[in-house]
PDB file of C-alpha atoms in Angstrom:
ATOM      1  CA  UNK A   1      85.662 240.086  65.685  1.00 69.00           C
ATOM      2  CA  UNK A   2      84.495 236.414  66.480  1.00 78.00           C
ATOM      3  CA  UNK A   3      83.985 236.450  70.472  1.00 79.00           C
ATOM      4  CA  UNK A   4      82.957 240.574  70.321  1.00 83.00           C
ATOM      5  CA  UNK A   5      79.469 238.917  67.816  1.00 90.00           C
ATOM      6  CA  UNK A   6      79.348 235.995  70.042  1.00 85.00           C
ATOM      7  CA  UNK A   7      79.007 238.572  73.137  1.00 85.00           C
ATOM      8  CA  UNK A   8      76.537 240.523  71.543  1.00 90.00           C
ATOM      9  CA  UNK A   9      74.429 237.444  70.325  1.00 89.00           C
ATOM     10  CA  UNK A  10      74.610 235.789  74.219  1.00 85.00           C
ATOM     11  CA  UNK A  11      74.040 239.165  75.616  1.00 87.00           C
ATOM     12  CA  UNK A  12      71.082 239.718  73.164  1.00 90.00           C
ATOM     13  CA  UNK A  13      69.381 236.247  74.274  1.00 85.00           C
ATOM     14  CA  UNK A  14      70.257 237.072  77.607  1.00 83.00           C
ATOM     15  CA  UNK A  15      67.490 240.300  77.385  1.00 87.00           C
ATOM     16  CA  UNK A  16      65.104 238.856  75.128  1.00 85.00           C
ATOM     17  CA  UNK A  17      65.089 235.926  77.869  1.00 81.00           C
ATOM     18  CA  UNK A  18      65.081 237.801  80.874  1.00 79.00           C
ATOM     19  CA  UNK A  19      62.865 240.747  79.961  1.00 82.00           C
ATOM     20  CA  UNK A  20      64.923 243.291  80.780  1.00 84.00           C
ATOM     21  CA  UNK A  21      68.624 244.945  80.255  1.00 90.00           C
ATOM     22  CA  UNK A  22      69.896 244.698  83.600  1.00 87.00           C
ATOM     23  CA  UNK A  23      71.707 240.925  83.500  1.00 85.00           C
ATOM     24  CA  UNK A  24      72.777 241.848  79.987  1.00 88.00           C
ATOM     25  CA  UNK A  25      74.707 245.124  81.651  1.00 90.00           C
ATOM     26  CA  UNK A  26      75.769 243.276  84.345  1.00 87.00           C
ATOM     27  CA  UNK A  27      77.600 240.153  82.007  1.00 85.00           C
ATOM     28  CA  UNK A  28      78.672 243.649  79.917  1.00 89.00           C
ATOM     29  CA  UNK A  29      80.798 244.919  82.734  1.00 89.00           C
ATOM     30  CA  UNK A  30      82.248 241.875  84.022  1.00 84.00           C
ATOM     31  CA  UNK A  31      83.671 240.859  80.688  1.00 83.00           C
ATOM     32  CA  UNK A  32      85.072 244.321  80.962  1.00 87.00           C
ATOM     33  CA  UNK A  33      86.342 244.026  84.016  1.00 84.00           C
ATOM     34  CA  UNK A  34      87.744 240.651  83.154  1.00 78.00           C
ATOM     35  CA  UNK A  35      89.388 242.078  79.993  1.00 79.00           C
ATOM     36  CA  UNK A  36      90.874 245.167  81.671  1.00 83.00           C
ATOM     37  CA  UNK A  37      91.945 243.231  84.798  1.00 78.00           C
ATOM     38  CA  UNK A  38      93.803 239.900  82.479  1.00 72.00           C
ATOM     39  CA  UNK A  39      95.379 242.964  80.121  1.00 76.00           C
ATOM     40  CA  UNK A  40      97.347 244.580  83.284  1.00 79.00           C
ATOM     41  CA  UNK A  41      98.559 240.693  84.509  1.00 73.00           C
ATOM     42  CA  UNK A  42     101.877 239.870  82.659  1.00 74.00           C
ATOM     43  CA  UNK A  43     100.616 236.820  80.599  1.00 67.00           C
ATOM     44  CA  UNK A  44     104.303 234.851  81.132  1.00 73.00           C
ATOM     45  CA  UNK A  45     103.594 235.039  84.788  1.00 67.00           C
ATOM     46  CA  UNK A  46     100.188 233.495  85.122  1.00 70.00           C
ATOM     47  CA  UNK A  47      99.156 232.192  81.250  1.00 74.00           C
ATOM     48  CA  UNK A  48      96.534 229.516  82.954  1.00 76.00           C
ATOM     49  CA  UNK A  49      94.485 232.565  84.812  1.00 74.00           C
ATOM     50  CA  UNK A  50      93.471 233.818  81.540  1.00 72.00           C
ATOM     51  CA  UNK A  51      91.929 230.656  80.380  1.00 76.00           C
ATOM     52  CA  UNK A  52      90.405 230.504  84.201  1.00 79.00           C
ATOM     53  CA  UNK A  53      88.785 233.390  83.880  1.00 76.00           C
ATOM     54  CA  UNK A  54      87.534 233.180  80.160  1.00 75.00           C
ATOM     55  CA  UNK A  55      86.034 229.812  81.105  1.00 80.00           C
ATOM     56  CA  UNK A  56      84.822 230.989  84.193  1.00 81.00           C
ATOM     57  CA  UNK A  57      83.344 233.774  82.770  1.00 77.00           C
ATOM     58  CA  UNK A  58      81.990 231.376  79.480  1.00 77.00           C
ATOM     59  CA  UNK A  59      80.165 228.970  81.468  1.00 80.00           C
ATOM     60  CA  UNK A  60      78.260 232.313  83.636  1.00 78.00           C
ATOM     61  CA  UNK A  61      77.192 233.157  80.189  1.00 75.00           C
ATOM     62  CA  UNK A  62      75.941 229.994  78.900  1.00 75.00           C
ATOM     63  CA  UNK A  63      74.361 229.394  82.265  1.00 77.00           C
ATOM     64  CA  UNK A  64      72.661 232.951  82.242  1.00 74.00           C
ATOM     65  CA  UNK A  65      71.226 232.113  78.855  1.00 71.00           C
ATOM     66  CA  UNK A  66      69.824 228.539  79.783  1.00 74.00           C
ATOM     67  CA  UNK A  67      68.913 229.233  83.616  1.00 74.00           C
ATOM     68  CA  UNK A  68      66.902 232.191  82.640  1.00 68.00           C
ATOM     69  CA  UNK A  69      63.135 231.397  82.272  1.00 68.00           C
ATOM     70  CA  UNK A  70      61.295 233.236  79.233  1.00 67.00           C
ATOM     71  CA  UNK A  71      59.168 236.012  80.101  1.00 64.00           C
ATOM     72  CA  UNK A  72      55.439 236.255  80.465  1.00 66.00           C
ATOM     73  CA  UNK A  73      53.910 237.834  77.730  1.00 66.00           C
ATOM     74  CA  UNK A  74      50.365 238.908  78.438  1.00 66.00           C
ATOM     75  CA  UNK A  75      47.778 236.905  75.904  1.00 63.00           C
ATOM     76  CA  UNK A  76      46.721 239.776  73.389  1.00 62.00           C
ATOM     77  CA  UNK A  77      42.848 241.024  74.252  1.00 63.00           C
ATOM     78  CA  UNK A  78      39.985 239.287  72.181  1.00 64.00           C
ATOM     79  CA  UNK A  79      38.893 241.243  69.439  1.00 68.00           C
ATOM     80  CA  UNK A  80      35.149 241.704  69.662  1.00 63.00           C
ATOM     81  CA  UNK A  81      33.614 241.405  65.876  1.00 65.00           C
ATOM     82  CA  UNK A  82      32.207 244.328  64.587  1.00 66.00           C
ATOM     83  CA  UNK A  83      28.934 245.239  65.713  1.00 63.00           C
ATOM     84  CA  UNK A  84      29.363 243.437  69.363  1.00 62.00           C
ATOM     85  CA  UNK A  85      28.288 245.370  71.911  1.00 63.00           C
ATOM     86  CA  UNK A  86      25.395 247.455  70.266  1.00 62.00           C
ATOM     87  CA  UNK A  87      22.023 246.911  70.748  1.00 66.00           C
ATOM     88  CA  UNK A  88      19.619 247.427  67.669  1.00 65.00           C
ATOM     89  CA  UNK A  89      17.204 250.665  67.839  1.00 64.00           C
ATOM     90  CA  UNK A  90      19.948 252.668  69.385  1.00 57.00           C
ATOM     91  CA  UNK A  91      22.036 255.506  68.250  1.00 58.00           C
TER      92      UNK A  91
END
């Protein structure tokens, strides 16, 4: 339950900081890539390529959070005070 909520809270910074979905999808299907491809490797063969690749794949994450700048948010119009704008004697 653990790293499935930390996913979905680096993922979620990873959209509010980029702006957009796409780098969120794309760290989406490589960690399901890298779980698919580690669940087909016989563990007692190659135990240290599963750390590899969750560290590997860890420090991307991190690095996609940090590296990524925050997006531009357009400054909200001024808001003209009532009245501004109309000149007396007209309709």
């Amino acid at each position: 339950f653990l790293p499935q909520f930390a996913l979905g809270i680096i993922l979620g910074l990873i959209t509010l900081r980029s702006g957009s979905i796409v780098p969120a999808m794309l760290m989406h299907a490589g960690h399901n890539a890298l779980v698919v491809g580690l669940g087909r490797v016989p563990m007692a063969e190659l135990p240290w390529l599963a750390g590899l690749a969750m560290g590997v794949f860890g420090w991307l994450a991190m690095l996609a959070v940090v590296a990524l700048p925050e997006p531009r948010r357009p400054r909200p119009a001024a808001i003209a005070p009532p009245g501004a704008g109309v000149t007396p004697g007209t309709p």
